[in-house]
XYZ file of C-alpha atoms in Angstrom:
383
model
C 104.928 97.534 115.247
C 105.093 93.808 115.933
C 106.300 93.129 112.392
C 109.066 95.701 112.879
C 110.150 94.048 116.142
C 110.152 90.628 114.491
C 112.498 91.771 111.724
C 114.669 93.612 114.248
C 115.107 90.396 116.275
C 115.839 88.383 113.127
C 118.487 90.900 112.083
C 120.101 90.814 115.513
C 120.046 87.007 115.493
C 121.820 86.935 112.117
C 124.392 89.432 113.391
C 124.993 87.246 116.467
C 125.448 84.179 114.251
C 127.911 86.121 112.094
C 130.068 87.175 115.049
C 129.833 83.757 116.722
C 131.004 82.047 113.546
C 133.896 84.420 112.858
C 134.778 84.584 116.555
C 135.167 80.806 116.534
C 137.209 80.969 113.327
C 139.581 83.563 114.804
C 140.017 81.590 118.038
C 140.759 78.411 116.067
C 143.247 80.347 113.962
C 144.921 81.687 117.098
C 145.119 78.186 118.537
C 146.675 76.735 115.386
C 149.048 79.555 114.555
C 150.258 80.635 117.989
C 149.018 78.768 121.035
C 149.317 75.150 119.910
C 152.954 75.463 118.720
C 153.901 77.269 121.940
C 152.236 74.575 124.098
C 153.949 71.765 122.162
C 157.323 73.429 122.561
C 156.718 73.783 126.306
C 155.572 70.163 126.727
C 158.551 68.808 124.796
C 161.060 70.974 126.674
C 159.623 69.834 130.017
C 159.377 66.171 128.923
C 155.601 66.136 129.406
C 153.679 63.666 127.249
C 149.978 63.339 126.378
C 149.168 59.790 125.295
C 146.076 57.923 124.085
C 144.095 57.679 120.849
C 140.782 59.354 121.752
C 139.759 62.781 120.440
C 140.231 65.930 122.459
C 136.531 66.474 123.100
C 136.063 63.005 124.594
C 139.102 63.487 126.756
C 137.810 66.863 127.965
C 134.514 65.231 128.897
C 136.385 62.566 130.826
C 138.367 65.238 132.664
C 135.220 67.198 133.418
C 133.350 64.177 134.792
C 136.413 63.073 136.712
C 136.742 66.503 138.362
C 133.017 66.673 139.184
C 133.166 63.211 140.749
C 135.798 64.559 143.120
C 133.059 66.412 145.014
C 131.363 63.141 145.980
C 131.960 61.334 149.304
C 135.278 59.360 149.343
C 133.878 55.867 148.727
C 131.451 56.890 146.012
C 134.032 59.242 144.501
C 136.592 56.430 144.080
C 133.987 54.125 142.549
C 132.742 56.768 140.044
C 136.235 57.829 139.072
C 137.213 54.202 138.606
C 134.237 53.666 136.297
C 135.190 56.762 134.332
C 138.742 55.530 133.919
C 137.525 52.089 132.863
C 134.982 53.481 130.382
C 137.461 55.822 128.785
C 140.675 53.942 129.330
C 141.896 54.727 125.856
C 141.432 58.438 126.306
C 144.282 60.846 126.414
C 146.409 60.819 129.516
C 148.918 63.289 130.820
C 152.217 61.752 131.821
C 154.954 63.804 133.509
C 158.304 62.085 132.847
C 160.583 64.980 133.701
C 162.477 64.576 137.004
C 161.850 68.282 137.597
C 158.168 67.539 138.263
C 158.186 64.512 140.526
C 155.932 63.913 143.446
C 153.649 66.726 144.469
C 155.003 69.012 141.768
C 153.980 66.510 139.129
C 150.450 66.330 140.513
C 150.228 70.114 140.646
C 151.510 70.380 137.085
C 148.913 67.881 135.884
C 146.184 69.875 137.636
C 147.545 73.048 136.065
C 147.537 71.484 132.604
C 143.990 70.156 133.053
C 142.863 73.605 134.225
C 144.548 75.209 131.226
C 142.833 72.812 128.837
C 139.466 73.489 130.468
C 140.202 77.227 130.196
C 140.948 76.842 126.488
C 137.665 74.965 126.057
C 135.815 77.798 127.808
C 137.544 80.351 125.568
C 136.492 78.293 122.536
C 132.894 78.421 123.760
C 133.135 82.112 124.655
C 131.661 83.446 121.353
C 128.578 81.256 121.872
C 128.168 82.422 125.459
C 128.619 86.084 124.591
C 126.275 85.745 121.621
C 123.601 84.098 123.743
C 124.005 86.741 126.464
C 123.802 89.622 123.988
C 120.783 88.196 122.176
C 118.959 87.507 125.446
C 119.514 91.150 126.422
C 118.171 92.308 123.041
C 115.074 90.112 123.349
C 114.466 91.203 126.939
C 114.814 94.868 126.000
C 112.389 94.530 123.089
C 109.847 92.714 125.228
C 110.128 95.447 127.856
C 109.522 98.061 125.144
C 106.530 96.120 123.803
C 105.052 95.721 127.267
C 105.514 99.433 127.950
C 103.905 100.306 124.611
C 100.991 97.949 125.239
C 100.533 99.523 128.657
C 100.510 103.008 127.137
C 98.145 101.878 124.377
C 95.809 100.401 126.978
C 95.892 103.634 128.963
C 95.213 105.626 125.790
C 92.384 103.256 124.826
C 90.855 103.522 128.308
C 91.122 107.311 128.161
C 89.600 107.349 124.693
C 86.781 105.061 125.787
C 86.053 107.211 128.833
C 85.993 110.345 126.690
C 83.754 108.563 124.199
C 81.321 107.583 126.949
C 81.396 111.123 128.323
C 80.668 112.590 124.893
C 77.869 110.068 124.306
C 76.269 110.984 127.614
C 76.553 114.688 126.818
C 75.150 114.394 123.299
C 72.240 112.223 124.413
C 71.473 114.247 127.525
C 71.048 117.528 125.642
C 68.132 116.458 123.394
C 66.754 114.237 126.162
C 66.540 117.244 128.485
C 64.598 119.132 125.823
C 62.250 116.188 125.269
C 61.610 115.825 129.001
C 60.966 119.545 129.428
C 58.498 119.887 126.579
C 56.803 116.577 127.416
C 56.273 117.734 130.984
C 54.807 121.011 129.762
C 52.383 119.140 127.521
C 51.360 116.488 130.040
C 50.813 118.994 132.841
C 48.839 121.323 130.560
C 51.006 124.326 131.206
C 51.864 124.783 127.531
C 49.876 127.444 125.725
C 47.603 126.135 122.987
C 49.436 127.971 120.217
C 52.756 126.469 121.459
C 51.648 122.831 121.607
C 52.456 122.124 117.956
C 55.851 123.800 118.319
C 56.599 121.660 121.369
C 55.572 118.490 119.553
C 57.749 119.365 116.570
C 60.667 120.082 118.900
C 60.187 116.741 120.686
C 60.109 114.947 117.335
C 63.234 116.761 116.092
C 65.170 115.956 119.261
C 64.021 112.328 119.180
C 65.208 112.035 115.572
C 68.494 113.614 116.617
C 68.927 110.974 119.316
C 68.005 108.239 116.827
C 70.616 109.541 114.365
C 73.248 109.722 117.078
C 72.579 106.195 118.346
C 72.597 104.837 114.775
C 75.954 106.467 114.055
C 77.349 105.236 117.350
C 76.180 101.721 116.556
C 77.904 101.862 113.164
C 81.123 103.194 114.709
C 81.237 100.474 117.380
C 80.270 97.763 114.894
C 83.228 98.609 112.654
C 85.526 98.146 115.673
C 84.002 94.818 116.715
C 86.090 91.680 116.280
C 83.488 89.733 114.339
C 82.746 92.418 111.736
C 83.650 91.357 108.178
C 83.414 93.278 104.914
C 81.634 91.513 102.052
C 83.811 92.563 99.135
C 83.075 92.203 95.440
C 84.547 93.753 92.316
C 82.431 96.879 91.852
C 82.671 100.113 89.876
C 83.775 102.802 92.324
C 82.893 105.594 89.859
C 79.317 104.323 89.554
C 79.037 104.136 93.348
C 80.103 107.790 93.690
C 77.592 108.864 91.032
C 74.819 106.973 92.807
C 75.590 108.412 96.276
C 75.835 111.936 94.847
C 72.508 111.594 93.023
C 70.756 110.492 96.213
C 71.664 113.797 97.918
C 71.204 116.054 94.892
C 67.810 117.375 96.089
C 69.206 118.291 99.503
C 72.008 120.272 97.896
C 69.439 122.120 95.801
C 67.396 122.965 98.897
C 70.453 124.684 100.402
C 71.076 126.389 97.040
C 74.457 124.706 96.791
C 76.005 124.278 93.363
C 77.110 120.678 93.046
C 80.156 120.489 90.754
C 80.748 116.899 89.657
C 83.878 115.776 87.837
C 83.598 111.989 87.782
C 85.627 110.122 85.175
C 83.662 108.128 82.616
C 85.876 105.030 82.699
C 85.134 102.229 85.095
C 87.182 102.067 88.292
C 86.916 98.505 89.524
C 87.575 98.038 93.216
C 87.193 95.119 95.620
C 84.697 96.690 97.990
C 81.731 96.248 100.273
C 79.273 98.413 98.348
C 77.075 99.146 101.358
C 79.913 100.192 103.669
C 81.969 102.163 101.140
C 78.763 103.851 99.987
C 78.207 104.914 103.594
C 81.724 106.427 103.720
C 81.108 108.448 100.519
C 77.695 109.552 101.802
C 79.231 110.721 105.081
C 81.643 112.985 103.186
C 78.826 114.404 101.068
C 76.645 114.935 104.154
C 79.555 116.664 105.874
C 79.878 119.068 102.923
C 76.101 119.590 102.916
C 76.068 120.375 106.629
C 79.189 122.544 106.901
C 79.472 123.995 103.419
C 78.413 127.567 102.701
C 74.738 127.923 101.813
C 74.597 129.084 98.216
C 78.223 128.038 97.717
C 79.857 125.279 95.701
C 80.578 121.654 96.553
C 83.064 119.750 94.408
C 82.812 115.987 93.874
C 85.758 114.877 91.745
C 86.901 111.325 91.041
C 90.019 110.641 88.987
C 92.377 107.675 89.072
C 90.894 106.101 92.220
C 91.045 109.363 94.171
C 87.810 110.972 95.346
C 87.768 114.634 96.432
C 84.831 116.261 98.224
C 85.472 119.984 98.740
C 83.291 122.853 99.952
C 83.411 126.597 100.612
C 82.363 126.494 104.264
C 84.252 127.805 107.261
C 87.964 126.841 107.181
C 89.045 124.172 109.651
C 91.415 125.257 112.391
C 94.783 123.535 111.690
C 95.056 122.604 115.384
C 91.706 120.826 115.161
C 92.429 119.218 111.784
C 94.644 116.584 113.425
C 91.651 115.384 115.501
C 88.840 115.822 112.997
C 88.488 112.072 112.364
C 88.207 111.242 116.057
C 84.743 110.393 117.442
C 82.706 113.380 118.661
C 85.319 115.778 117.307
C 83.725 119.223 116.939
C 86.366 121.882 117.111
C 84.795 124.918 115.464
C 81.642 126.982 115.863
C 80.039 125.549 112.747
C 80.429 121.986 113.929
C 79.167 122.836 117.396
C 76.168 124.870 116.318
C 74.973 122.776 113.387
C 74.407 119.573 115.321
C 77.147 117.354 113.963
C 77.955 114.286 116.027
C 81.596 114.082 114.990
C 81.121 110.379 114.230
C 80.511 110.534 110.479
C 84.088 111.307 109.489
C 85.448 108.727 111.947
C 83.165 106.079 110.431
C 84.202 107.099 106.910
C 87.902 106.797 107.711
C 87.473 103.372 109.338
C 85.579 102.059 106.311
C 88.094 103.445 103.829
C 91.063 102.018 105.747
C 89.340 98.624 105.954
C 89.256 98.750 102.131
C 93.005 99.422 102.009
C 92.639 103.134 101.234
C 93.254 106.380 103.071
C 91.076 109.359 103.984
C 92.712 112.723 104.636
C 91.840 116.390 104.992
C 93.443 118.954 102.695
C 93.388 122.466 104.157
C 94.974 123.948 101.027
C 92.315 123.017 98.497
C 92.522 124.627 95.069
C 89.840 126.435 93.117
C 88.631 128.656 95.948
C 87.484 125.798 98.189
C 88.318 126.131 101.882
C 88.796 122.425 102.598
C 88.746 119.093 100.815
C 88.384 115.521 102.050
C 90.203 113.017 99.868
C 89.753 109.254 99.613
C 92.625 107.533 97.861
C 93.024 103.901 96.822
C 96.640 103.636 95.674
C 96.938 99.819 95.719
C 93.538 99.181 94.143
C 92.547 95.866 92.610
C 91.582 96.519 89.027
C 90.682 94.309 86.058
Protein backbone atom coordinates (compact mmCIF):
# COMPACT_ATOMS: atom_id res chain seq x y z
CA UNK A 1 0.00 0.00 0.00
CA UNK A 2 2.72 2.46 0.95
CA UNK A 3 4.56 1.80 -2.31
CA UNK A 4 1.35 2.52 -4.23
CA UNK A 5 0.88 5.82 -2.37
CA UNK A 6 4.48 6.80 -3.03
CA UNK A 7 4.10 6.32 -6.79
CA UNK A 8 0.73 8.09 -6.73
CA UNK A 9 2.33 11.16 -5.08
CA UNK A 10 5.24 11.10 -7.53
CA UNK A 11 2.82 10.98 -10.46
CA UNK A 12 0.80 13.87 -9.08
CA UNK A 13 3.99 15.87 -8.47
CA UNK A 14 5.08 15.35 -12.09
CA UNK A 15 1.62 16.38 -13.30
CA UNK A 16 1.82 19.54 -11.16
CA UNK A 17 5.26 20.35 -12.60
CA UNK A 18 3.90 19.84 -16.12
CA UNK A 19 0.99 22.24 -15.61
CA UNK A 20 3.12 24.78 -13.73
CA UNK A 21 5.66 24.84 -16.55
CA UNK A 22 3.12 25.14 -19.37
CA UNK A 23 0.99 27.55 -17.33
CA UNK A 24 4.02 29.83 -17.03
CA UNK A 25 4.75 29.44 -20.75
CA UNK A 26 1.18 30.40 -21.69
CA UNK A 27 1.18 33.42 -19.36
CA UNK A 28 4.51 34.60 -20.80
CA UNK A 29 3.12 34.14 -24.29
CA UNK A 30 0.04 36.16 -23.38
CA UNK A 31 2.22 38.91 -21.95
CA UNK A 32 4.41 39.10 -25.04
CA UNK A 33 1.73 38.74 -27.68
CA UNK A 34 -1.14 40.75 -26.20
CA UNK A 35 -0.63 42.49 -22.88
CA UNK A 36 2.81 44.05 -23.34
CA UNK A 37 1.99 45.70 -26.71
CA UNK A 38 -1.30 47.02 -25.31
CA UNK A 39 0.45 48.47 -22.22
CA UNK A 40 3.15 50.12 -24.35
CA UNK A 41 0.55 51.69 -26.60
CA UNK A 42 -1.30 53.03 -23.56
CA UNK A 43 1.86 54.42 -21.92
CA UNK A 44 2.97 56.14 -25.13
CA UNK A 45 -0.47 57.62 -25.81
CA UNK A 46 -0.64 59.00 -22.26
CA UNK A 47 2.99 60.24 -22.32
CA UNK A 48 3.95 57.98 -19.40
CA UNK A 49 7.60 56.91 -19.28
CA UNK A 50 9.41 54.16 -17.34
CA UNK A 51 13.11 54.96 -17.03
CA UNK A 52 16.17 53.27 -15.52
CA UNK A 53 18.48 50.41 -16.47
CA UNK A 54 17.69 47.77 -13.82
CA UNK A 55 15.77 44.57 -14.60
CA UNK A 56 12.07 44.24 -13.94
CA UNK A 57 12.45 41.81 -11.06
CA UNK A 58 14.78 44.13 -9.14
CA UNK A 59 12.44 47.01 -9.72
CA UNK A 60 9.47 44.97 -8.48
CA UNK A 61 11.41 44.12 -5.33
CA UNK A 62 12.15 47.79 -4.81
CA UNK A 63 8.47 48.64 -5.24
CA UNK A 64 7.45 45.87 -2.86
CA UNK A 65 9.90 46.95 -0.14
CA UNK A 66 8.98 50.58 -0.67
CA UNK A 67 5.26 49.82 -0.23
CA UNK A 68 5.88 47.66 2.86
CA UNK A 69 7.98 50.42 4.41
CA UNK A 70 4.95 52.68 4.12
CA UNK A 71 3.37 50.84 7.06
CA UNK A 72 6.16 51.96 9.40
CA UNK A 73 5.93 55.04 11.67
CA UNK A 74 6.54 58.34 9.74
CA UNK A 75 10.15 58.96 10.78
CA UNK A 76 11.31 55.38 10.32
CA UNK A 77 9.27 55.07 7.13
CA UNK A 78 11.01 58.07 5.51
CA UNK A 79 14.44 56.77 6.53
CA UNK A 80 13.79 53.23 5.17
CA UNK A 81 12.29 54.49 1.94
CA UNK A 82 15.22 56.85 1.50
CA UNK A 83 17.65 53.96 1.94
CA UNK A 84 15.70 51.92 -0.59
CA UNK A 85 15.83 54.74 -3.11
CA UNK A 86 19.55 55.22 -2.52
CA UNK A 87 20.33 51.50 -2.79
CA UNK A 88 18.37 51.07 -5.98
CA UNK A 89 18.69 54.51 -7.48
CA UNK A 90 19.28 53.11 -10.92
CA UNK A 91 16.13 51.04 -10.85
CA UNK A 92 13.21 51.71 -13.07
CA UNK A 93 11.14 54.75 -12.28
CA UNK A 94 7.71 55.77 -13.42
CA UNK A 95 7.51 59.32 -14.71
CA UNK A 96 4.18 60.92 -15.66
CA UNK A 97 4.89 63.74 -18.15
CA UNK A 98 1.39 64.15 -19.52
CA UNK A 99 -0.39 67.33 -18.37
CA UNK A 100 -3.56 65.24 -18.08
CA UNK A 101 -2.12 63.52 -14.99
CA UNK A 102 -0.66 66.32 -12.92
CA UNK A 103 -0.83 66.65 -9.20
CA UNK A 104 -2.95 64.14 -7.34
CA UNK A 105 -4.00 62.43 -10.55
CA UNK A 106 -0.38 61.72 -11.37
CA UNK A 107 0.20 60.18 -7.96
CA UNK A 108 -2.93 58.07 -8.29
CA UNK A 109 -1.89 56.94 -11.76
CA UNK A 110 1.54 55.93 -10.48
CA UNK A 111 -0.09 53.94 -7.67
CA UNK A 112 -2.42 52.34 -10.21
CA UNK A 113 0.50 51.38 -12.45
CA UNK A 114 2.48 49.96 -9.52
CA UNK A 115 -0.59 47.96 -8.44
CA UNK A 116 -1.04 46.68 -11.98
CA UNK A 117 2.59 45.58 -12.17
CA UNK A 118 2.30 43.81 -8.82
CA UNK A 119 -0.90 42.16 -10.08
CA UNK A 120 0.91 40.95 -13.20
CA UNK A 121 3.68 39.54 -10.99
CA UNK A 122 1.08 37.69 -8.91
CA UNK A 123 -0.53 36.32 -12.08
CA UNK A 124 2.91 35.16 -13.24
CA UNK A 125 3.34 33.32 -9.94
CA UNK A 126 -0.22 31.96 -10.02
CA UNK A 127 0.66 28.56 -11.59
CA UNK A 128 3.19 27.94 -8.80
CA UNK A 129 0.67 28.89 -6.12
CA UNK A 130 -2.10 26.79 -7.61
CA UNK A 131 0.28 23.87 -8.10
CA UNK A 132 1.48 24.06 -4.51
CA UNK A 133 -2.10 24.32 -3.23
CA UNK A 134 -3.28 21.36 -5.31
CA UNK A 135 -0.33 19.17 -4.35
CA UNK A 136 -0.72 20.01 -0.66
CA UNK A 137 -4.37 18.94 -0.89
CA UNK A 138 -3.35 15.67 -2.58
CA UNK A 139 -0.72 14.94 0.07
CA UNK A 140 -3.11 15.80 2.90
CA UNK A 141 -5.82 13.59 1.43
CA UNK A 142 -3.44 10.64 1.04
CA UNK A 143 -2.15 11.02 4.57
CA UNK A 144 -5.73 11.10 5.86
CA UNK A 145 -6.45 7.90 3.92
CA UNK A 146 -3.30 6.25 5.28
CA UNK A 147 -4.12 7.26 8.83
CA UNK A 148 -7.67 5.94 8.45
CA UNK A 149 -6.35 2.67 7.00
CA UNK A 150 -3.79 2.31 9.79
CA UNK A 151 -6.54 2.93 12.32
CA UNK A 152 -8.72 0.26 10.71
CA UNK A 153 -5.78 -2.14 10.50
CA UNK A 154 -5.04 -1.57 14.18
CA UNK A 155 -8.68 -2.22 15.06
CA UNK A 156 -8.65 -5.38 12.94
CA UNK A 157 -5.36 -6.50 14.52
CA UNK A 158 -6.73 -5.86 18.02
CA UNK A 159 -9.89 -7.79 17.16
CA UNK A 160 -7.85 -10.62 15.69
CA UNK A 161 -5.59 -10.71 18.74
CA UNK A 162 -8.57 -10.77 21.09
CA UNK A 163 -10.16 -13.60 19.12
CA UNK A 164 -6.83 -15.43 19.12
CA UNK A 165 -6.55 -15.11 22.89
CA UNK A 166 -10.15 -16.24 23.29
CA UNK A 167 -9.55 -19.29 21.09
CA UNK A 168 -6.33 -20.11 22.95
CA UNK A 169 -8.14 -19.96 26.28
CA UNK A 170 -10.93 -22.17 24.95
CA UNK A 171 -8.62 -24.76 23.42
CA UNK A 172 -6.44 -24.97 26.52
CA UNK A 173 -9.34 -24.96 28.97
CA UNK A 174 -11.05 -27.97 27.40
CA UNK A 175 -8.22 -30.51 27.93
CA UNK A 176 -7.25 -28.81 31.19
CA UNK A 177 -10.76 -29.36 32.55
CA UNK A 178 -10.49 -33.05 31.66
CA UNK A 179 -7.07 -33.32 33.31
CA UNK A 180 -8.31 -31.63 36.48
CA UNK A 181 -11.40 -33.83 36.66
CA UNK A 182 -9.60 -37.13 36.23
CA UNK A 183 -6.72 -36.06 38.49
CA UNK A 184 -9.18 -35.19 41.23
CA UNK A 185 -10.88 -38.56 40.85
CA UNK A 186 -7.54 -40.33 41.17
CA UNK A 187 -6.20 -38.29 44.08
CA UNK A 188 -9.42 -38.55 46.08
CA UNK A 189 -9.68 -42.30 45.42
CA UNK A 190 -13.14 -42.13 43.96
CA UNK A 191 -12.08 -43.70 40.67
CA UNK A 192 -12.84 -47.38 40.31
CA UNK A 193 -9.78 -49.61 40.09
CA UNK A 194 -10.58 -50.81 36.57
CA UNK A 195 -10.93 -47.14 35.44
CA UNK A 196 -7.63 -45.86 36.85
CA UNK A 197 -5.59 -46.82 33.79
CA UNK A 198 -8.20 -45.27 31.49
CA UNK A 199 -8.07 -42.04 33.50
CA UNK A 200 -4.28 -41.97 33.38
CA UNK A 201 -4.28 -42.52 29.62
CA UNK A 202 -6.86 -39.76 29.21
CA UNK A 203 -4.77 -37.36 31.33
CA UNK A 204 -1.69 -38.19 29.24
CA UNK A 205 -3.58 -37.71 25.96
CA UNK A 206 -4.98 -34.35 27.04
CA UNK A 207 -1.58 -33.22 28.32
CA UNK A 208 -0.02 -34.13 24.96
CA UNK A 209 -2.82 -32.24 23.25
CA UNK A 210 -2.02 -29.14 25.29
CA UNK A 211 1.69 -29.58 24.55
CA UNK A 212 0.96 -29.81 20.81
CA UNK A 213 -1.26 -26.74 20.95
CA UNK A 214 1.28 -24.65 22.85
CA UNK A 215 4.07 -25.75 20.47
CA UNK A 216 2.02 -24.75 17.43
CA UNK A 217 1.08 -21.46 19.04
CA UNK A 218 4.73 -20.77 19.80
CA UNK A 219 5.66 -21.44 16.17
CA UNK A 220 2.85 -19.21 14.90
CA UNK A 221 3.83 -16.30 17.15
CA UNK A 222 7.53 -16.77 16.43
CA UNK A 223 6.96 -16.41 12.69
CA UNK A 224 5.24 -13.07 13.37
CA UNK A 225 7.99 -11.76 15.66
CA UNK A 226 10.16 -8.91 14.41
CA UNK A 227 13.47 -10.61 15.08
CA UNK A 228 12.68 -13.89 13.30
CA UNK A 229 14.94 -14.55 10.29
CA UNK A 230 14.94 -17.43 7.81
CA UNK A 231 18.28 -19.15 7.23
CA UNK A 232 18.10 -19.76 3.50
CA UNK A 233 20.34 -21.97 1.39
CA UNK A 234 20.05 -23.43 -2.09
CA UNK A 235 18.32 -26.76 -1.46
CA UNK A 236 16.48 -29.35 -3.54
CA UNK A 237 12.77 -28.79 -2.94
CA UNK A 238 11.87 -32.15 -4.53
CA UNK A 239 14.16 -34.01 -2.14
CA UNK A 240 12.64 -32.14 0.81
CA UNK A 241 9.12 -33.21 -0.22
CA UNK A 242 10.23 -36.84 -0.60
CA UNK A 243 11.83 -36.76 2.85
CA UNK A 244 8.78 -35.22 4.60
CA UNK A 245 6.45 -37.69 2.87
CA UNK A 246 8.60 -40.67 3.87
CA UNK A 247 8.57 -39.60 7.52
CA UNK A 248 4.75 -39.88 7.62
CA UNK A 249 4.43 -42.96 5.42
CA UNK A 250 3.81 -45.32 8.38
CA UNK A 251 1.04 -43.11 9.75
CA UNK A 252 -0.72 -43.13 6.39
CA UNK A 253 -0.49 -46.92 6.34
CA UNK A 254 -2.01 -47.14 9.83
CA UNK A 255 -5.07 -45.24 8.57
CA UNK A 256 -5.12 -47.48 5.47
CA UNK A 257 -4.64 -44.44 3.26
CA UNK A 258 -3.16 -44.95 -0.19
CA UNK A 259 -0.37 -42.45 -0.62
CA UNK A 260 -0.08 -41.50 -4.30
CA UNK A 261 3.23 -39.74 -4.95
CA UNK A 262 4.05 -37.99 -8.21
CA UNK A 263 7.31 -36.18 -7.48
CA UNK A 264 9.45 -35.17 -10.45
CA UNK A 265 12.90 -36.73 -10.65
CA UNK A 266 14.76 -33.55 -11.62
CA UNK A 267 16.19 -31.31 -8.97
CA UNK A 268 14.21 -28.20 -8.03
CA UNK A 269 16.68 -25.84 -6.42
CA UNK A 270 15.15 -23.24 -4.15
CA UNK A 271 16.57 -20.69 -1.71
CA UNK A 272 14.93 -21.97 1.44
CA UNK A 273 15.14 -22.54 5.16
CA UNK A 274 14.99 -26.33 5.12
CA UNK A 275 13.66 -26.64 8.66
CA UNK A 276 10.85 -24.11 8.24
CA UNK A 277 9.76 -25.10 4.72
CA UNK A 278 9.87 -28.74 5.81
CA UNK A 279 7.48 -27.82 8.62
CA UNK A 280 5.09 -26.22 6.10
CA UNK A 281 5.09 -29.36 3.90
CA UNK A 282 4.62 -31.57 6.97
CA UNK A 283 1.66 -29.48 8.11
CA UNK A 284 -0.08 -30.06 4.77
CA UNK A 285 0.59 -33.80 4.94
CA UNK A 286 -0.62 -33.94 8.56
CA UNK A 287 -3.75 -32.04 7.56
CA UNK A 288 -4.47 -34.63 4.85
CA UNK A 289 -3.74 -37.44 7.33
CA UNK A 290 -6.11 -35.97 9.90
CA UNK A 291 -9.00 -34.90 7.65
CA UNK A 292 -8.67 -37.29 4.73
CA UNK A 293 -10.98 -40.28 4.39
CA UNK A 294 -9.73 -43.39 6.19
CA UNK A 295 -8.98 -45.96 3.52
CA UNK A 296 -8.99 -43.24 0.86
CA UNK A 297 -6.26 -41.71 -1.28
CA UNK A 298 -3.87 -38.84 -0.60
CA UNK A 299 -2.05 -37.27 -3.54
CA UNK A 300 1.40 -35.70 -3.18
CA UNK A 301 2.41 -34.24 -6.54
CA UNK A 302 5.33 -31.93 -7.28
CA UNK A 303 5.90 -30.54 -10.76
CA UNK A 304 7.60 -27.34 -11.85
CA UNK A 305 7.90 -25.86 -8.34
CA UNK A 306 4.24 -26.50 -7.54
CA UNK A 307 3.34 -28.91 -4.74
CA UNK A 308 -0.19 -30.34 -4.49
CA UNK A 309 -1.47 -32.25 -1.46
CA UNK A 310 -5.00 -33.55 -2.09
CA UNK A 311 -7.28 -35.92 -0.18
CA UNK A 312 -10.73 -37.50 -0.36
CA UNK A 313 -12.02 -36.26 3.00
CA UNK A 314 -15.09 -34.15 3.67
CA UNK A 315 -15.39 -31.20 1.24
CA UNK A 316 -14.65 -27.77 2.69
CA UNK A 317 -17.55 -25.36 2.89
CA UNK A 318 -16.83 -22.55 0.36
CA UNK A 319 -17.86 -19.96 2.98
CA UNK A 320 -15.25 -21.36 5.36
CA UNK A 321 -12.57 -21.76 2.68
CA UNK A 322 -11.82 -18.02 2.76
CA UNK A 323 -10.87 -18.30 6.47
CA UNK A 324 -9.21 -21.71 6.51
CA UNK A 325 -5.69 -20.26 6.86
CA UNK A 326 -6.64 -18.09 9.83
CA UNK A 327 -5.51 -19.24 13.31
CA UNK A 328 -7.94 -21.57 15.11
CA UNK A 329 -10.10 -21.81 12.00
CA UNK A 330 -12.30 -24.91 12.29
CA UNK A 331 -15.40 -24.48 10.22
CA UNK A 332 -16.67 -28.01 9.64
CA UNK A 333 -17.60 -31.01 11.75
CA UNK A 334 -14.47 -32.93 10.82
CA UNK A 335 -12.18 -30.15 11.94
CA UNK A 336 -14.12 -29.65 15.16
CA UNK A 337 -14.38 -33.30 16.11
CA UNK A 338 -10.91 -34.49 15.13
CA UNK A 339 -8.98 -32.16 17.40
CA UNK A 340 -7.35 -29.84 14.90
CA UNK A 341 -6.01 -26.59 16.30
CA UNK A 342 -6.47 -24.58 13.12
CA UNK A 343 -2.90 -23.31 13.46
CA UNK A 344 -1.09 -25.74 11.15
CA UNK A 345 -2.37 -24.27 7.90
CA UNK A 346 -1.79 -20.71 9.13
CA UNK A 347 1.82 -21.60 10.00
CA UNK A 348 2.29 -23.27 6.61
CA UNK A 349 1.03 -20.23 4.72
CA UNK A 350 3.25 -17.84 6.70
CA UNK A 351 6.33 -19.96 6.01
CA UNK A 352 5.56 -20.31 2.31
CA UNK A 353 4.95 -16.57 1.89
CA UNK A 354 8.20 -15.79 3.72
CA UNK A 355 9.89 -17.89 1.01
CA UNK A 356 8.24 -15.81 -1.72
CA UNK A 357 5.63 -18.45 -2.59
CA UNK A 358 1.90 -18.83 -2.18
CA UNK A 359 -0.34 -21.41 -0.50
CA UNK A 360 -3.93 -21.78 -1.66
CA UNK A 361 -6.88 -24.14 -1.37
CA UNK A 362 -8.43 -25.63 -4.50
CA UNK A 363 -12.01 -26.80 -3.94
CA UNK A 364 -12.27 -28.15 -7.50
CA UNK A 365 -9.50 -30.73 -7.37
CA UNK A 366 -9.31 -33.23 -10.22
CA UNK A 367 -9.08 -36.99 -10.08
CA UNK A 368 -11.87 -37.53 -7.56
CA UNK A 369 -10.19 -35.61 -4.74
CA UNK A 370 -12.44 -33.32 -2.70
CA UNK A 371 -9.84 -30.65 -1.94
CA UNK A 372 -6.23 -29.81 -2.68
CA UNK A 373 -3.73 -27.50 -1.01
CA UNK A 374 -1.19 -26.07 -3.43
CA UNK A 375 2.19 -24.49 -2.73
CA UNK A 376 3.56 -22.55 -5.68
CA UNK A 377 6.93 -20.88 -6.14
CA UNK A 378 6.58 -18.91 -9.38
CA UNK A 379 9.63 -16.65 -8.97
CA UNK A 380 11.94 -19.39 -7.70
CA UNK A 381 15.71 -19.07 -7.62
CA UNK A 382 17.13 -21.91 -9.64
CA UNK A 383 20.62 -22.86 -10.83
